[in-house]
PDB file of C-alpha atoms in Angstrom:
ATOM      1  CA  MET J   4     -14.920  10.096  -6.530  1.00 70.00           C
ATOM      2  CA  SER J   5     -16.484   8.278  -9.456  1.00 89.00           C
ATOM      3  CA  LEU J   6     -15.021   9.135 -12.870  1.00 89.00           C
ATOM      4  CA  LEU J   7     -11.758  10.705 -14.006  1.00 88.00           C
ATOM      5  CA  ASN J   8     -11.584  11.691 -17.643  1.00 88.00           C
ATOM      6  CA  GLY J   9     -14.404   9.264 -18.419  1.00 89.00           C
ATOM      7  CA  LEU J  10     -12.775   6.268 -16.693  1.00 91.00           C
ATOM      8  CA  PRO J  11     -13.764   4.822 -13.335  1.00 93.00           C
ATOM      9  CA  ALA J  12     -11.523   6.604 -10.809  1.00 94.00           C
ATOM     10  CA  HIS J  13     -10.745   3.326  -9.060  1.00 95.00           C
ATOM     11  CA  VAL J  14      -8.872   1.874 -12.030  1.00 92.00           C
ATOM     12  CA  LEU J  15      -6.591   4.927 -12.025  1.00 94.00           C
ATOM     13  CA  LEU J  16      -6.234   5.477  -8.269  1.00 96.00           C
ATOM     14  CA  VAL J  17      -5.372   1.849  -7.628  1.00 96.00           C
ATOM     15  CA  HIS J  18      -2.009   2.481  -9.285  1.00 97.00           C
ATOM     16  CA  VAL J  19      -1.198   5.063  -6.614  1.00 97.00           C
ATOM     17  CA  VAL J  20      -1.757   2.471  -3.864  1.00 98.00           C
ATOM     18  CA  VAL J  21       0.088  -0.255  -5.759  1.00 98.00           C
ATOM     19  CA  VAL J  22       3.150   1.985  -6.039  1.00 98.00           C
ATOM     20  CA  LEU J  23       3.046   3.851  -2.725  1.00 98.00           C
ATOM     21  CA  VAL J  24       2.413   0.961  -0.326  1.00 98.00           C
ATOM     22  CA  PRO J  25       5.477  -1.078  -1.368  1.00 98.00           C
ATOM     23  CA  LEU J  26       7.580   2.098  -1.671  1.00 98.00           C
ATOM     24  CA  THR J  27       6.554   3.260   1.805  1.00 98.00           C
ATOM     25  CA  ALA J  28       7.144  -0.231   3.203  1.00 98.00           C
ATOM     26  CA  LEU J  29      10.637  -0.358   1.696  1.00 98.00           C
ATOM     27  CA  VAL J  30      11.620   3.118   2.903  1.00 98.00           C
ATOM     28  CA  LEU J  31      10.207   2.366   6.356  1.00 98.00           C
ATOM     29  CA  VAL J  32      12.225  -0.825   6.716  1.00 98.00           C
ATOM     30  CA  ILE J  33      15.410   0.867   5.491  1.00 97.00           C
ATOM     31  CA  CYS J  34      14.948   3.744   7.930  1.00 97.00           C
ATOM     32  CA  ALA J  35      14.042   1.440  10.810  1.00 96.00           C
ATOM     33  CA  LEU J  36      17.154  -0.663  10.244  1.00 95.00           C
ATOM     34  CA  TRP J  37      19.422   2.279   9.402  1.00 93.00           C
ATOM     35  CA  PRO J  38      18.676   5.214  11.742  1.00 90.00           C
ATOM     36  CA  GLN J  39      21.137   7.473   9.923  1.00 92.00           C
ATOM     37  CA  GLY J  40      19.011   7.054   6.792  1.00 92.00           C
ATOM     38  CA  ALA J  41      15.929   8.085   8.742  1.00 93.00           C
ATOM     39  CA  ARG J  42      17.745  11.186  10.000  1.00 94.00           C
ATOM     40  CA  ARG J  43      18.781  12.055   6.441  1.00 94.00           C
ATOM     41  CA  LEU J  44      15.228  11.698   5.128  1.00 95.00           C
ATOM     42  CA  GLY J  45      13.802  13.762   7.950  1.00 93.00           C
ATOM     43  CA  PRO J  46      10.040  14.237   7.756  1.00 96.00           C
ATOM     44  CA  ALA J  47       9.893  12.789   4.219  1.00 97.00           C
ATOM     45  CA  LEU J  48       9.274   9.303   5.661  1.00 97.00           C
ATOM     46  CA  PRO J  49       6.131  10.169   7.650  1.00 98.00           C
ATOM     47  CA  LEU J  50       4.928  12.452   4.838  1.00 98.00           C
ATOM     48  CA  LEU J  51       5.263   9.602   2.330  1.00 98.00           C
ATOM     49  CA  ALA J  52       3.376   7.331   4.713  1.00 98.00           C
ATOM     50  CA  LEU J  53       0.674   9.988   5.185  1.00 98.00           C
ATOM     51  CA  VAL J  54       0.145  10.306   1.419  1.00 98.00           C
ATOM     52  CA  THR J  55       0.004   6.500   1.221  1.00 98.00           C
ATOM     53  CA  LEU J  56      -2.543   6.391   4.037  1.00 98.00           C
ATOM     54  CA  ALA J  57      -4.698   9.082   2.380  1.00 98.00           C
ATOM     55  CA  SER J  58      -4.638   7.261  -0.961  1.00 98.00           C
ATOM     56  CA  VAL J  59      -6.207   4.106   0.483  1.00 98.00           C
ATOM     57  CA  PRO J  60      -9.667   5.482   1.426  1.00 97.00           C
ATOM     58  CA  LEU J  61      -9.764   7.495  -1.808  1.00 97.00           C
ATOM     59  CA  THR J  62      -9.137   4.316  -3.783  1.00 97.00           C
ATOM     60  CA  THR J  63     -11.538   2.139  -1.786  1.00 97.00           C
ATOM     61  CA  GLY J  64     -14.218   4.825  -1.982  1.00 96.00           C
ATOM     62  CA  ALA J  65     -13.845   4.934  -5.741  1.00 95.00           C
ATOM     63  CA  GLY J  66     -13.885   1.130  -5.724  1.00 95.00           C
ATOM     64  CA  GLU J  67     -17.188   1.098  -3.844  1.00 95.00           C
ATOM     65  CA  TRP J  68     -18.654   3.374  -6.506  1.00 94.00           C
ATOM     66  CA  LEU J  69     -17.349   1.049  -9.225  1.00 93.00           C
ATOM     67  CA  GLU J  70     -18.669  -2.022  -7.401  1.00 93.00           C
ATOM     68  CA  ARG J  71     -22.199  -0.545  -7.636  1.00 93.00           C
ATOM     69  CA  HIS J  72     -21.727  -0.084 -11.400  1.00 93.00           C
ATOM     70  CA  VAL J  73     -20.551  -3.558 -12.422  1.00 91.00           C
ATOM     71  CA  ALA J  74     -22.214  -6.947 -12.372  1.00 89.00           C
ATOM     72  CA  ASP J  75     -22.604  -8.518  -8.930  1.00 90.00           C
ATOM     73  CA  GLU J  76     -20.109 -11.378  -9.111  1.00 92.00           C
ATOM     74  CA  PRO J  77     -18.279 -13.366  -6.423  1.00 93.00           C
ATOM     75  CA  LEU J  78     -14.867 -12.229  -7.719  1.00 93.00           C
ATOM     76  CA  VAL J  79     -15.869  -8.574  -7.439  1.00 94.00           C
ATOM     77  CA  ARG J  80     -17.268  -9.101  -3.936  1.00 95.00           C
ATOM     78  CA  ARG J  81     -14.075 -10.886  -2.860  1.00 96.00           C
ATOM     79  CA  HIS J  82     -11.930  -8.061  -4.228  1.00 96.00           C
ATOM     80  CA  ALA J  83     -14.051  -5.479  -2.378  1.00 95.00           C
ATOM     81  CA  GLU J  84     -13.791  -7.448   0.875  1.00 96.00           C
ATOM     82  CA  LEU J  85     -10.008  -7.686   0.575  1.00 96.00           C
ATOM     83  CA  GLY J  86      -9.760  -4.002  -0.349  1.00 96.00           C
ATOM     84  CA  ASP J  87     -11.539  -3.035   2.858  1.00 96.00           C
ATOM     85  CA  GLY J  88      -8.666  -4.645   4.771  1.00 97.00           C
ATOM     86  CA  MET J  89      -5.955  -2.348   3.378  1.00 98.00           C
ATOM     87  CA  LEU J  90      -6.621   0.676   5.595  1.00 98.00           C
ATOM     88  CA  PRO J  91      -5.296  -0.865   8.846  1.00 98.00           C
ATOM     89  CA  TRP J  92      -2.044  -1.822   7.084  1.00 98.00           C
ATOM     90  CA  ALA J  93      -1.638   1.692   5.682  1.00 98.00           C
ATOM     91  CA  LEU J  94      -2.370   3.122   9.129  1.00 98.00           C
ATOM     92  CA  GLY J  95       0.271   0.814  10.603  1.00 98.00           C
ATOM     93  CA  LEU J  96       2.809   2.015   8.036  1.00 98.00           C
ATOM     94  CA  PHE J  97       2.038   5.614   8.951  1.00 98.00           C
ATOM     95  CA  VAL J  98       2.227   5.098  12.720  1.00 98.00           C
ATOM     96  CA  LEU J  99       5.514   3.228  12.438  1.00 98.00           C
ATOM     97  CA  ALA J 100       6.951   5.763   9.985  1.00 98.00           C
ATOM     98  CA  ALA J 101       6.133   8.564  12.407  1.00 97.00           C
ATOM     99  CA  GLY J 102       7.618   6.544  15.259  1.00 96.00           C
ATOM    100  CA  VAL J 103      10.809   5.689  13.385  1.00 96.00           C
ATOM    101  CA  TRP J 104      11.204   9.338  12.416  1.00 96.00           C
ATOM    102  CA  LEU J 105      10.673  10.507  16.000  1.00 94.00           C
ATOM    103  CA  ILE J 106      13.144   7.938  17.331  1.00 93.00           C
ATOM    104  CA  SER J 107      15.716   8.986  14.724  1.00 91.00           C
ATOM    105  CA  ARG J 108      15.449  12.619  15.819  1.00 88.00           C
ATOM    106  CA  ARG J 109      16.897  11.806  19.207  1.00 79.00           C
ATOM    107  CA  THR J 110      20.532  12.798  19.338  1.00 56.00           C
ATOM    108  CA  PRO J 111      23.064   9.964  19.139  1.00 59.00           C
ATOM    109  CA  ALA J 112      24.541  11.152  22.473  1.00 51.00           C
ATOM    110  CA  ALA J 113      21.152  10.772  24.150  1.00 55.00           C
ATOM    111  CA  GLN J 114      20.783   7.287  22.658  1.00 53.00           C
ATOM    112  CA  ALA J 115      24.274   6.116  23.645  1.00 53.00           C
ATOM    113  CA  GLY J 116      24.169   4.040  26.790  1.00 53.00           C
ATOM    114  CA  ALA J 117      20.411   4.286  27.001  1.00 64.00           C
ATOM    115  CA  ARG J 118      19.199   0.732  26.996  1.00 72.00           C
ATOM    116  CA  SER J 119      15.587   1.808  26.651  1.00 72.00           C
ATOM    117  CA  GLY J 120      16.490   3.662  23.436  1.00 78.00           C
ATOM    118  CA  ALA J 121      18.083   0.544  21.979  1.00 86.00           C
ATOM    119  CA  VAL J 122      15.080  -1.578  22.935  1.00 90.00           C
ATOM    120  CA  LEU J 123      12.775   0.997  21.368  1.00 91.00           C
ATOM    121  CA  ARG J 124      14.798   1.020  18.123  1.00 92.00           C
ATOM    122  CA  VAL J 125      14.828  -2.784  17.926  1.00 94.00           C
ATOM    123  CA  ALA J 126      11.084  -2.983  18.632  1.00 95.00           C
ATOM    124  CA  ALA J 127      10.384  -0.356  15.980  1.00 95.00           C
ATOM    125  CA  ALA J 128      12.574  -2.210  13.473  1.00 96.00           C
ATOM    126  CA  VAL J 129      10.875  -5.559  14.118  1.00 97.00           C
ATOM    127  CA  LEU J 130       7.392  -4.046  13.941  1.00 98.00           C
ATOM    128  CA  SER J 131       8.348  -2.151  10.788  1.00 98.00           C
ATOM    129  CA  VAL J 132       9.497  -5.316   9.033  1.00 98.00           C
ATOM    130  CA  VAL J 133       6.347  -7.197  10.059  1.00 98.00           C
ATOM    131  CA  VAL J 134       3.917  -4.426   9.088  1.00 98.00           C
ATOM    132  CA  ALA J 135       5.774  -3.637   5.861  1.00 98.00           C
ATOM    133  CA  ALA J 136       5.695  -7.293   4.809  1.00 98.00           C
ATOM    134  CA  GLY J 137       2.020  -7.591   5.730  1.00 98.00           C
ATOM    135  CA  ALA J 138       1.118  -4.441   3.802  1.00 98.00           C
ATOM    136  CA  VAL J 139       2.940  -5.593   0.669  1.00 98.00           C
ATOM    137  CA  VAL J 140       1.349  -9.045   0.841  1.00 98.00           C
ATOM    138  CA  GLU J 141      -2.073  -7.442   1.309  1.00 98.00           C
ATOM    139  CA  VAL J 142      -1.573  -5.164  -1.709  1.00 98.00           C
ATOM    140  CA  TYR J 143      -0.596  -8.208  -3.756  1.00 98.00           C
ATOM    141  CA  ARG J 144      -3.657 -10.198  -2.622  1.00 98.00           C
ATOM    142  CA  ILE J 145      -6.007  -7.289  -3.319  1.00 98.00           C
ATOM    143  CA  GLY J 146      -4.446  -6.588  -6.706  1.00 97.00           C
ATOM    144  CA  ASP J 147      -4.533 -10.244  -7.703  1.00 96.00           C
ATOM    145  CA  SER J 148      -8.200 -10.515  -6.785  1.00 97.00           C
ATOM    146  CA  GLY J 149      -8.957  -7.288  -8.669  1.00 95.00           C
ATOM    147  CA  ALA J 150      -7.171  -8.491 -11.786  1.00 94.00           C
ATOM    148  CA  LYS J 151      -9.093 -11.768 -11.654  1.00 94.00           C
ATOM    149  CA  ALA J 152     -12.366  -9.887 -11.195  1.00 92.00           C
ATOM    150  CA  ALA J 153     -11.621  -7.551 -14.106  1.00 89.00           C
ATOM    151  CA  TRP J 154     -10.112 -10.008 -16.560  1.00 87.00           C
ATOM    152  CA  HIS J 155     -11.800 -13.381 -16.028  1.00 84.00           C
ATOM    153  CA  ASP J 156     -13.481 -14.421 -19.251  1.00 74.00           C
ATOM    154  CA  ALA J 157     -12.482 -11.095 -20.813  1.00 70.00           C
ATOM    155  CA  TYR J 158      -9.896 -12.415 -23.233  1.00 66.00           C
ATOM    156  CA  SER J 159      -9.313 -15.385 -25.494  1.00 67.00           C
ATOM    157  CA  LYS J 160      -6.424 -17.767 -24.851  1.00 71.00           C
ATOM    158  CA  THR J 161      -5.910 -17.895 -28.589  1.00 75.00           C
ATOM    159  CA  ALA J 162      -5.363 -14.801 -30.697  1.00 76.00           C
ATOM    160  CA  THR J 163      -8.458 -13.432 -32.395  1.00 75.00           C
ATOM    161  CA  ARG J 164      -6.431 -11.351 -34.850  1.00 78.00           C
ATOM    162  CA  PRO J 165      -3.184 -12.271 -36.571  1.00 76.00           C
ATOM    163  CA  GLY J 166      -0.155 -10.419 -35.257  1.00 72.00           C
ATOM    164  CA  ASP J 167       3.508 -10.669 -34.452  1.00 61.00           C
ATOM    165  CA  GLY J 168       4.625 -13.566 -32.288  1.00 58.00           C
ATOM    166  CA  ASP J 169       1.430 -15.659 -32.630  1.00 53.00           C
TER     167      ASP J 169
END
């Protein structure tokens, strides 16, 4: 994917990742900590995580196209390197979302008294919190580096035209 409506696809697709990764992370943590919530959502949790996972390679692929069409600068290279690290986090969100959903499908009667079920739920909750936090931090780091790459030296610290609030 290269251009959408005349704009580099990456600058549009990145918004999908920036919204979906934190949203998926939040829903995953809620469902991992509150199994009843996971049961209520049903397959929506793993489907959300699957869409999030699919959006990452689309966005990085479009970013690779854009990288070949802008000046070769260290900030752009750093952003591209960080962006390549997002896929494992998105994959982790998906695997855990599927796992939390599968665990939540077990009947409460089958889970009652089953120590292994409780251990599994606690492990899934801990892993979900860790992976969700890591994914959100990674999105922030990638986005920050992309903003720096796009905007460094691209604006004046003083207004160039008179306007309100200057």
